Coordinates of C-alpha atoms and ligand atoms in Angstrom, one line a residue:
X1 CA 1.5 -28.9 35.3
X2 CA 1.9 -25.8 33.2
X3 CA -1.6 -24.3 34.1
X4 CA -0.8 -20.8 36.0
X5 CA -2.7 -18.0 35.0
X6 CA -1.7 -16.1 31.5
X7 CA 0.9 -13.0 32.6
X8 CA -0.8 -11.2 30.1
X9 CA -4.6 -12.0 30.9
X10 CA -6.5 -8.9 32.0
X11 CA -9.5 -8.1 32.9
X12 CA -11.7 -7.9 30.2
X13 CA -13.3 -4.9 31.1
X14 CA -9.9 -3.0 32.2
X15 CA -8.5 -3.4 28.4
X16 CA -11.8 -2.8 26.6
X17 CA -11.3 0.5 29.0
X18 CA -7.8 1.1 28.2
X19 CA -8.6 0.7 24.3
X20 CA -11.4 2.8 23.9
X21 CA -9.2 5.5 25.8
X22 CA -6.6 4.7 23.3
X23 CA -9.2 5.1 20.7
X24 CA -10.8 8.0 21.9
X25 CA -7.1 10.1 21.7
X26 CA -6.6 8.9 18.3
X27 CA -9.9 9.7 16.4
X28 CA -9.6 13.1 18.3
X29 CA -6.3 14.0 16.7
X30 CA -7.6 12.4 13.7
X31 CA -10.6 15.3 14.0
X32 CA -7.8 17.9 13.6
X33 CA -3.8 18.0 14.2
X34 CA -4.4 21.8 13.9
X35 CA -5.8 22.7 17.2
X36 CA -2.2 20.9 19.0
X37 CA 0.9 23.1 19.8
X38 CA 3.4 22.0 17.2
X39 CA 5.9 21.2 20.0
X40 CA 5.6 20.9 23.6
X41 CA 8.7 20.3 25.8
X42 CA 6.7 18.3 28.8
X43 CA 7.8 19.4 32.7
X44 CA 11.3 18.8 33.4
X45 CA 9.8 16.9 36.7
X46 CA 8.0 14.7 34.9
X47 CA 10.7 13.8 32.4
X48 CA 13.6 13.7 35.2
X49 CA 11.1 10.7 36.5
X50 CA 10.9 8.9 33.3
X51 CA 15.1 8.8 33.3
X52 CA 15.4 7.7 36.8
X53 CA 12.2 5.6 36.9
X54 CA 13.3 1.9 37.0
X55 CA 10.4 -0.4 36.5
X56 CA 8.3 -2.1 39.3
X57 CA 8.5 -5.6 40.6
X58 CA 4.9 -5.0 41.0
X59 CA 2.9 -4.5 37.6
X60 CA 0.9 -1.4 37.8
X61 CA -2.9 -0.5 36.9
X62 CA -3.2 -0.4 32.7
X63 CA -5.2 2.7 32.5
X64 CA -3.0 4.8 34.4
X65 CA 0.4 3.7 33.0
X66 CA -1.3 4.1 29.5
X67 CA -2.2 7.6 30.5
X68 CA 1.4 8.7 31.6
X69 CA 2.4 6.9 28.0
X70 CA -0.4 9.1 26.6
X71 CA 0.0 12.4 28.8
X72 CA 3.6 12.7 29.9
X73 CA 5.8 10.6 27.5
X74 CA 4.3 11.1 23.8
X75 CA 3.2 14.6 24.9
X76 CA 6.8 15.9 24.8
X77 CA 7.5 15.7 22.1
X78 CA 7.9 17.8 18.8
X79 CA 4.4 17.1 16.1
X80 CA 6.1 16.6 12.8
X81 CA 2.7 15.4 11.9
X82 CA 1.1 19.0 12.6
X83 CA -0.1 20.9 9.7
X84 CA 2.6 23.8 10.4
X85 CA 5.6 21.5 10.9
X86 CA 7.2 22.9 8.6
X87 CA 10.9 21.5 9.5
X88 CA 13.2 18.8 8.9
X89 CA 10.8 16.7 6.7
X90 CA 7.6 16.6 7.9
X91 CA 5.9 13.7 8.4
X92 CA 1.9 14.1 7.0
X93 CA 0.7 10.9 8.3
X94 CA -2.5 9.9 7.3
X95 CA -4.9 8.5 9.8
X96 CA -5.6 5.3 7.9
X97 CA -2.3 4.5 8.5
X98 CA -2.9 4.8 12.2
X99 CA -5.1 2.0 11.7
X100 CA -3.2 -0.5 9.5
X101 CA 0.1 0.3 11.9
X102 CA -2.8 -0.9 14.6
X103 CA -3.7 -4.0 13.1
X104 CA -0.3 -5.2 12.2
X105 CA 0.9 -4.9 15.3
X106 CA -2.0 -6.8 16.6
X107 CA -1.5 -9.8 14.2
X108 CA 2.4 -9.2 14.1
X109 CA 3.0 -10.8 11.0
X110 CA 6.4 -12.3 10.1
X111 CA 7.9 -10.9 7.2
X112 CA 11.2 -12.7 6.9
X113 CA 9.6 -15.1 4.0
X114 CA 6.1 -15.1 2.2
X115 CA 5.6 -18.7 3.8
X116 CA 5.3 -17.3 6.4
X117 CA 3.1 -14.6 6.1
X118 CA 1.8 -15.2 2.1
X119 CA -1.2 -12.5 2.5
X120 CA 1.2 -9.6 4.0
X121 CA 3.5 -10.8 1.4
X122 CA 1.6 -10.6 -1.6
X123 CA 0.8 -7.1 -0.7
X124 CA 4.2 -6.2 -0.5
X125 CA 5.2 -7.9 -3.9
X126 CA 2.1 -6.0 -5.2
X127 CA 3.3 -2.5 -4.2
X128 CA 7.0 -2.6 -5.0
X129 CA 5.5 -3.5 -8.4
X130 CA 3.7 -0.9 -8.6
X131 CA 5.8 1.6 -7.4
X132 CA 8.6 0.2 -9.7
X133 CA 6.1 0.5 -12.5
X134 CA 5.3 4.3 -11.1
X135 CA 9.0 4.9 -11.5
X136 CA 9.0 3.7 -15.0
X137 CA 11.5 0.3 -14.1
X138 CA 11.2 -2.2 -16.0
X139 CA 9.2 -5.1 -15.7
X140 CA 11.1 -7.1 -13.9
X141 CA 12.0 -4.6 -11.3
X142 CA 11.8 -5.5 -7.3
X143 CA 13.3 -4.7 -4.1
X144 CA 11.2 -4.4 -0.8
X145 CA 10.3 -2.4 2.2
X146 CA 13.0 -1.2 4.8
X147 CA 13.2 1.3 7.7
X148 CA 13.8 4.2 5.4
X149 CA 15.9 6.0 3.2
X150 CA 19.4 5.6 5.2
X151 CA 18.8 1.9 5.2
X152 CA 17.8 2.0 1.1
X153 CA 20.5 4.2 0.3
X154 CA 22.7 1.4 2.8
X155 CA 21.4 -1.9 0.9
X156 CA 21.9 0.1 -2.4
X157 CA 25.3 1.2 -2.2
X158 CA 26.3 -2.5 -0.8
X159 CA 24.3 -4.0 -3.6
X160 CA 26.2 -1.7 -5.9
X161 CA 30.2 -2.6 -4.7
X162 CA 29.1 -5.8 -5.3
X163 CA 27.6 -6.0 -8.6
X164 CA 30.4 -3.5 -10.2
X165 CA 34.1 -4.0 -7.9
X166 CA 35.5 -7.4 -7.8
X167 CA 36.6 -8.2 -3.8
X168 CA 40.4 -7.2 -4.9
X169 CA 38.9 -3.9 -6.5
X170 CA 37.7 -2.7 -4.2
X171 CA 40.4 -0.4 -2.7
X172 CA 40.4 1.2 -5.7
X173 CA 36.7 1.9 -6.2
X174 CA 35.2 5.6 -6.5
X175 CA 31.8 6.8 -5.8
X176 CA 30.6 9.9 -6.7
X177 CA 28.2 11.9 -5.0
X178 CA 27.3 15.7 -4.7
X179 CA 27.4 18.8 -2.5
X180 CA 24.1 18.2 -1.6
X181 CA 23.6 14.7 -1.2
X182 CA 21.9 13.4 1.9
X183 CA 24.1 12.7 5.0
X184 CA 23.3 9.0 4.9
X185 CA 24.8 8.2 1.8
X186 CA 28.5 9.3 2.7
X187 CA 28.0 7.0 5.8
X188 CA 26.5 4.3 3.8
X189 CA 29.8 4.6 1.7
X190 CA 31.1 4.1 4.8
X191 CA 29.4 1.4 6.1
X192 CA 30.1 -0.4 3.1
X193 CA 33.8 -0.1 3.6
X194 CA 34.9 2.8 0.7
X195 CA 37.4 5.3 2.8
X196 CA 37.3 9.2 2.4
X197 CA 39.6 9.1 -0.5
X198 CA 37.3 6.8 -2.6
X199 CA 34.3 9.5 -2.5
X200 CA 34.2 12.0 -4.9
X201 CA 32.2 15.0 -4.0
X202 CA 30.9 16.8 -7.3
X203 CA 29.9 20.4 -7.7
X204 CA 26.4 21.4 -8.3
X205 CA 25.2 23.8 -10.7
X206 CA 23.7 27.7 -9.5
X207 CA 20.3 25.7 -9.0
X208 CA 22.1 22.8 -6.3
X209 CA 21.9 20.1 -8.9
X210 CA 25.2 17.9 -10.0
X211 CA 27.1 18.9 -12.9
X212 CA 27.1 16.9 -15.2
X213 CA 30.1 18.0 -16.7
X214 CA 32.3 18.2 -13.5
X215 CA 31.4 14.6 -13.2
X216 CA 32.0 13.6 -15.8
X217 CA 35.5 15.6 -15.9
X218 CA 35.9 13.7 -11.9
X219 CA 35.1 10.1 -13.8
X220 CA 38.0 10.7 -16.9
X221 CA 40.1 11.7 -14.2
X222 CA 39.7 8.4 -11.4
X223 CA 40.1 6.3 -14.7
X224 CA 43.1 8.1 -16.0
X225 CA 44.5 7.8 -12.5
X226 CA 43.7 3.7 -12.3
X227 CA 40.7 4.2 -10.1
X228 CA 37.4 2.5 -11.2
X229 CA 34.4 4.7 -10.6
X230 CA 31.9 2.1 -9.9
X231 CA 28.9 4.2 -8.7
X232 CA 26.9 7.5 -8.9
X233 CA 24.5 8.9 -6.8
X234 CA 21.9 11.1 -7.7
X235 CA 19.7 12.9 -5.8
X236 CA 15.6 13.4 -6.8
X237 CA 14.5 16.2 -4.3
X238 CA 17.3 17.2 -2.3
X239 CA 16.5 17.2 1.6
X240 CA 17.8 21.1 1.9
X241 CA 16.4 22.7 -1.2
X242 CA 14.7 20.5 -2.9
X243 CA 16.3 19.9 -5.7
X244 CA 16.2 17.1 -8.4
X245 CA 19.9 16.5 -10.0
X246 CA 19.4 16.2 -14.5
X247 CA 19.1 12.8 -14.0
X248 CA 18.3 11.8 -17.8
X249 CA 22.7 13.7 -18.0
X250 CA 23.3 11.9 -15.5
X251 CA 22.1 8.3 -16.1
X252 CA 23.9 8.8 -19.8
X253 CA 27.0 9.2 -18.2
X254 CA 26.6 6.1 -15.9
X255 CA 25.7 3.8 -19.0
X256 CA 28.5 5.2 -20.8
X257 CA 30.9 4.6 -17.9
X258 CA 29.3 1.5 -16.3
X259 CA 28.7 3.1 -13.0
X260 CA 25.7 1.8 -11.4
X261 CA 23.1 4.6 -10.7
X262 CA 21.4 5.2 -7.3
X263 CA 18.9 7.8 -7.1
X264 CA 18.1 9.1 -3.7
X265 CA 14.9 9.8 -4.3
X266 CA 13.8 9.2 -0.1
X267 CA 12.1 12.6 -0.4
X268 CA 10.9 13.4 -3.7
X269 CA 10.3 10.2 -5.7
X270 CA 6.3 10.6 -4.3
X271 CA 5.8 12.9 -6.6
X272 CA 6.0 10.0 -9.3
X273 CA 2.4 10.0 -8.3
X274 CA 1.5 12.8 -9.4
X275 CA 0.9 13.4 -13.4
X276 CA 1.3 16.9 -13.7
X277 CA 4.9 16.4 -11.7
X278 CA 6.5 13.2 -12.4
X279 CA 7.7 14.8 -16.0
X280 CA 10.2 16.4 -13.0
X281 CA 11.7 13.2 -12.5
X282 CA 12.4 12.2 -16.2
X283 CA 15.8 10.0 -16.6
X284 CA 14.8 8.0 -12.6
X285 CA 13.7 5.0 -15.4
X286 CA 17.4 4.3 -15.9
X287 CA 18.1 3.8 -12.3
X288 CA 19.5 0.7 -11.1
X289 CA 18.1 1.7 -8.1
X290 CA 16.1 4.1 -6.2
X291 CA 15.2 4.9 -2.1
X292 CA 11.7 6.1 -1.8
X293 CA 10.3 7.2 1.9
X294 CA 7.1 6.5 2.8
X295 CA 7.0 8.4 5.8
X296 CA 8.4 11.3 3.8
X297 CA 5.8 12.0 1.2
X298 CA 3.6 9.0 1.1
X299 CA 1.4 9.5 4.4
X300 CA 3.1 6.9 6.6
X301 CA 4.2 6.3 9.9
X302 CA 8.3 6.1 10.5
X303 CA 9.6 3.3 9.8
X304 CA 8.3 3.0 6.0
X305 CA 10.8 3.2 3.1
X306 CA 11.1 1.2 -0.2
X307 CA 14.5 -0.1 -1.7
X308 CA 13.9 -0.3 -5.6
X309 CA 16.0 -2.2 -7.9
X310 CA 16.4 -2.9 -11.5
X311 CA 17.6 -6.1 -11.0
X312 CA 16.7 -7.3 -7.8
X313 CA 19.2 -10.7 -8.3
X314 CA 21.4 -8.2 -7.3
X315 CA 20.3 -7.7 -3.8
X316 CA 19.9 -11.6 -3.6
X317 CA 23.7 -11.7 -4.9
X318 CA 24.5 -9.0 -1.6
X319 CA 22.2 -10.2 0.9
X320 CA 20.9 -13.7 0.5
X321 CA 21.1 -16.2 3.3
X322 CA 21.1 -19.9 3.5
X323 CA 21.0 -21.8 6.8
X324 CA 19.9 -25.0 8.2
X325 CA 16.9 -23.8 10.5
X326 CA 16.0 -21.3 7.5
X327 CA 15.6 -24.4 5.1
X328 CA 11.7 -25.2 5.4
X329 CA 11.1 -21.6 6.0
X330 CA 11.7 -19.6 2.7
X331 CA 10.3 -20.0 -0.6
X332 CA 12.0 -21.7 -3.7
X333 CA 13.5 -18.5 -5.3
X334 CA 14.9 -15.1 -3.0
X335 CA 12.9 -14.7 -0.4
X336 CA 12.6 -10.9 1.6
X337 CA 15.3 -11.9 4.1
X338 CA 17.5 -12.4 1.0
X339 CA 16.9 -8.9 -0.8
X340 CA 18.5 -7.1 2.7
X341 CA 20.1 -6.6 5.8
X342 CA 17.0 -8.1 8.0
X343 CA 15.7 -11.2 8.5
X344 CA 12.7 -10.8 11.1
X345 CA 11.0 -8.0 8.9
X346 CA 7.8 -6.5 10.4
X347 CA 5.0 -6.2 6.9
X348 CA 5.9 -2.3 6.8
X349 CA 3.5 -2.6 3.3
X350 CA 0.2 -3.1 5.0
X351 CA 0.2 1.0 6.4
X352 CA 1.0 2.2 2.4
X353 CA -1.8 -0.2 1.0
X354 CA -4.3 0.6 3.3
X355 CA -3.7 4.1 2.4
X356 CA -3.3 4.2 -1.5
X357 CA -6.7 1.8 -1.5
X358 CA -9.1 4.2 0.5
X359 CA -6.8 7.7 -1.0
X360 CA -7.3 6.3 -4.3
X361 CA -4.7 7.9 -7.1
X362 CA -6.6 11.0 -7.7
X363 CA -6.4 12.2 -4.1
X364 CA -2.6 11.1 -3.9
X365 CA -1.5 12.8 -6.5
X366 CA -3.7 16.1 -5.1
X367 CA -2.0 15.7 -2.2
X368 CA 1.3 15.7 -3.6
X369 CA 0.4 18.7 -5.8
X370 CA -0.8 20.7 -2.6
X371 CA 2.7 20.3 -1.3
X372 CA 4.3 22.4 -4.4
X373 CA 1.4 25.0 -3.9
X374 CA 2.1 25.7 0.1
X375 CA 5.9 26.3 -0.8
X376 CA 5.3 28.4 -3.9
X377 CA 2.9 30.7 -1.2
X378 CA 5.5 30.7 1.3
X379 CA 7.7 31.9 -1.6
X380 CA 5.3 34.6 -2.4
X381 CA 4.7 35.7 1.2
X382 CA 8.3 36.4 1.8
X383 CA 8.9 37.9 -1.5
X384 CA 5.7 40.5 -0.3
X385 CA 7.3 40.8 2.9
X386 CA 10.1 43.9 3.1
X387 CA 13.5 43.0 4.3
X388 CA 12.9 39.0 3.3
X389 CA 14.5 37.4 0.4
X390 CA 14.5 34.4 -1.4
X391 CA 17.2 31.8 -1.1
X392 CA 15.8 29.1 -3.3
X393 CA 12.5 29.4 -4.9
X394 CA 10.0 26.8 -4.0
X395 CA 10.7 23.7 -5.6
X396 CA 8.8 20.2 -4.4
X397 CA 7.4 21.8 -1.3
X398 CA 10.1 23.3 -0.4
X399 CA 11.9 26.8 -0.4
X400 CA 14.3 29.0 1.7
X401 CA 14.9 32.4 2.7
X402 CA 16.2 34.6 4.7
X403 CA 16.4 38.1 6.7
X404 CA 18.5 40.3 5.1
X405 CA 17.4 44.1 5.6
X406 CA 18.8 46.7 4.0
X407 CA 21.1 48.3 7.0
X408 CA 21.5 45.5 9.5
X409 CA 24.8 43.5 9.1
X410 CA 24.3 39.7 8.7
X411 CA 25.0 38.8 12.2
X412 CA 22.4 40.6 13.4
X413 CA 20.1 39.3 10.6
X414 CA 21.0 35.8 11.3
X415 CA 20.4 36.1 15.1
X416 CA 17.0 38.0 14.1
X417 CA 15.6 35.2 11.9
X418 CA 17.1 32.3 14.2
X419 CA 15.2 34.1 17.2
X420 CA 12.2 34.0 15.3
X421 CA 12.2 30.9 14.5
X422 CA 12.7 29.9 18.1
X423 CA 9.8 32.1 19.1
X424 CA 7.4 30.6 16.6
X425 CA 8.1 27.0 17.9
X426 CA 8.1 28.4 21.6
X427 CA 4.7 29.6 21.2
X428 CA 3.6 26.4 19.2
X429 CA 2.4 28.1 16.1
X430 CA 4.4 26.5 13.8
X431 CA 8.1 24.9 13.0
X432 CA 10.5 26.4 10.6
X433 CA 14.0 25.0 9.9
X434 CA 17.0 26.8 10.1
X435 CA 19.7 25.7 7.3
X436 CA 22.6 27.0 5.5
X437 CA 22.0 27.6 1.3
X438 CA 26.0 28.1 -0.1
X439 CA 27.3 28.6 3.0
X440 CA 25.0 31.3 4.3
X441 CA 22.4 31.4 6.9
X442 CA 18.5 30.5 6.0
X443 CA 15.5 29.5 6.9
X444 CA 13.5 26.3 5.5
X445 CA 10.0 25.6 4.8
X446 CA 9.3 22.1 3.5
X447 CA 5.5 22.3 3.5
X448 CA 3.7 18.9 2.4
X449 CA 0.7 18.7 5.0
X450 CA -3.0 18.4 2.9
X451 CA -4.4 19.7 5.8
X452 CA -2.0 22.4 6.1
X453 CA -3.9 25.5 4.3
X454 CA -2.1 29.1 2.7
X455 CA -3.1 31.0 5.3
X456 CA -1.6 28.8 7.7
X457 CA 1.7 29.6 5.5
X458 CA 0.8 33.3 5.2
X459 CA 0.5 33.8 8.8
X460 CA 3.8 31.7 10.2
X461 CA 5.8 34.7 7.6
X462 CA 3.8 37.4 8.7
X463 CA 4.8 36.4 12.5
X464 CA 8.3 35.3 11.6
X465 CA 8.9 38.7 10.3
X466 CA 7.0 40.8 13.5
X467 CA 9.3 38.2 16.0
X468 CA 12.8 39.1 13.4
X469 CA 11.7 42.9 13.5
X470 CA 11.2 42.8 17.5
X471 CA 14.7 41.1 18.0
X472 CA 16.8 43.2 15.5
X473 CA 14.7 46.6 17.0
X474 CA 13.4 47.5 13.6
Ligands
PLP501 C1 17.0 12.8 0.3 C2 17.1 12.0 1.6 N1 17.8 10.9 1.6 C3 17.8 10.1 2.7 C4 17.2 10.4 3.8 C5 17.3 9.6 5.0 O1 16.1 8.9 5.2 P1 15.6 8.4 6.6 O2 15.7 9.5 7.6 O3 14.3 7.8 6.4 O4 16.6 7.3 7.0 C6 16.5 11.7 3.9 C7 15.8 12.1 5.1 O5 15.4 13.2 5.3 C8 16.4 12.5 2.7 O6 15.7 13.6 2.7

């Protein structure tokens, strides 16, 4: 009848091989991320052959095509897991996450509905408690995992329209965000069907942070006009600088004018973990909702972001689903596949527990703190180095600067201090972003690595500045 031989059967002593090979490359990166070249580009051959390479009507060996997955594809690749990654925002991944990310996507757990998974799912519930609780939301508060802060920012701004702009309203809805909010919330905006002219931009203060008092000048004005400002935005740890808008200001003026509050706190709500920092984040209790990144500042693997909310019937009210094949599936109350946009959710939770349960708090919140302490040395090193100067000070593990000597004009500098940054990745020391900081050229350092150490920090200035030097000819 049905009884050919299992596609996927292999031979027992082929996978055992192909596993510990597997296992071998992990615990040796695990033994120290340092020792790797913080990019590597690959051969151009050997890429080329990837693009054009179809696949086989005959299956291949598994220990050779898991060494071309091992040698040629995910060694080309940039290691934003590297201490020295200092770019974009690193991603510090712990190796216990390694392992949970192993195991649930060995077991593969559903995660559409607690029926169907209740273990995975109780862990889940568990943490977005807690991290609601972290945040100072009520009890009360919920909201679940999602593929990371565009997707929070996404179900958050839908969840929002919703809950403030009756269907005929909705032409006539504003939003207000700032200068230096996130990319993915004007597109969530977007998404969620609000056109250019329903987006208020606000200023920011001399520190990057909304003004309070231009928004709230922007809000009198919508509502004088006939508009109804239905939602602000705030912004705790800004990806560029680092910054955390007065969000205590800010969540008074969104009571006062019933304007649900989002904070965008995707990078820099982790440091709600840490006591001698989360007094930075005072006024995040009055959100009505919050994005949080896991595979920001939490140690994760991509693909880990939390959606808070204060009331999480209001996600159910945007995104709950009823159908006919659903019915025995889902629980009596919301399920997860009515809090958002998915409904085959992978249990993106089981990474973060494993992690906080062998970290323990203590070691989290050190962690955090170490962050904060590479940047501020990063701040000192370029204020000791001549012909370097300070864009923004360091602020949440992160802070920019620039080359600016006396004598060479700004073109020049900028070329310099790009150049150098290029010759830093090139020879796979470390990664530095490039940026823009009011309009004028910079370079980034966002510096959250616990293995990453000060002299790591004092060494990738000291060879930024001898690569700027050597370009400008000075
Ligand atoms: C403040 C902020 N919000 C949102 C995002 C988007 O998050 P993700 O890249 O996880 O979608 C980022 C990413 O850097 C961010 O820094």
């Amino acid at each position: 009848m049905f009884d050919r031989p299992s596609p996927f059967r292999l031979d027992p002593r082929t996978l055992s091989a192909a596993f510990n090979g597997v296992v071998a490359d992990v615990l040796a990166r695990a033994a120290g991320r340092a020792s790797e070249p913080v990019a590597s580009a690959g051969s151009l051959e050997a890429l080329e052959r990837l693009v054009t390479g179809g696949v086989p009507a005959a299956g291949r060996p598994l220990g050779e095509v898991a060494d071309e997955l091992r040698n040629v594809v995910l060694a080309a690749r940039a290691r934003t897991d590297h201490p020295r990654f200092f770019a974009f925002v690193p991603s510090p991944v712990s190796p216990v996450a390694w392992l949970a990310d192993a195991l649930t996507s060995a077991h593969n757990p559903h995660l559409g509905a607690s029926r169907q998974a209740e273990g995975p799912a109780a862990v889940e519930r568990a943490l977005i408690r807690w991290l609601a609780q972290a945040l100072g939301l009520p009890e009360g508060a919920g909201g679940l995992f999602v593929s990371g802060g565009s997707m929070a920012n996404l179900a958050a701004v839908v969840a929002a329209r919703d809950a403030k702009l009756a269907p005929q309203a909705r032409g006539d809805g504003v939003a207000y965000v700032s200068t230096e909010s996130h990319v993915s919330v004007a597109r969530a905006l977007r998404i969620a069907g609000l056109l250019d002219r329903q987006i208020r931009v606000t200023p920011v203060d001399a520190a990057l942070r909304m003004d309070p008092h231009a928004l709230a000048a922007q809000i009198a004005a919508d509502r004088a006009a006939g508009l109804r400002p239905f939602l602000l935005v705030a912004t705790a740890g800004s990806t560029n600088v680092g910054a955390v808008d007065p969000l205590s200001a800010l969540a008074e003026i969104a009571a006062c004018d019933d304007l649900w509050l989002h904070v965008d706190g995707a990078y820099g709500a982790s440091i709600a973990l840490s006591p001698a920092k989360r007094g930075l984040l005072a006024g995040i209790e009055r959100a009505d909702s919050v994005a949080w990144d896991a595979h920001k500042w939490l140690f994760q693997t991509y693909g880990t972001g939390m959606l808070l909310a204060r009331d999480p019937s209001r996600l159910a009210a945007s995104f709950g689903v009823e159908a006919a094949y659903l019915d025995d599936a889902g629980s009596d109350g919301p399920d997860f596949w009515d809090l958002g946009p998915e409904l085959t959710r992978p249990a993106r939770a089981l990474k973060l527990w494993l992690t906080l349960q062998v970290m323990g708090l203590e070691a989290v919140g050190a962690a955090i703190e170490h962050g904060f302490r590479l940047a501020e040395a990063a701040e000192r090193a370029a204020r000791a180095t001549p012909g370097w100067e300070i864009a923004t000070p360091a602020q949440l593990g992160v802070v920019t600067f620039r080359y600016a000597p006396e004598g060479l004009p700004p073109a020049a500098a900028e070329k310099a201090m790009r150049g150098a940054a290029d010759l830093l990745l090139a020879e796979g020391f470390a990664a530095v972003g490039a940026t823009r900081v009011n309009g004028r050229p910079a370079l980034r350092i966002c510096a959250l690595h616990p293995e990453a150490t000060e002299a790591d920090i004092v060494e990738t200035i000291a060879r930024l500045d001898a690569h700027a030097r050597m370009i400008a000819g000075m």
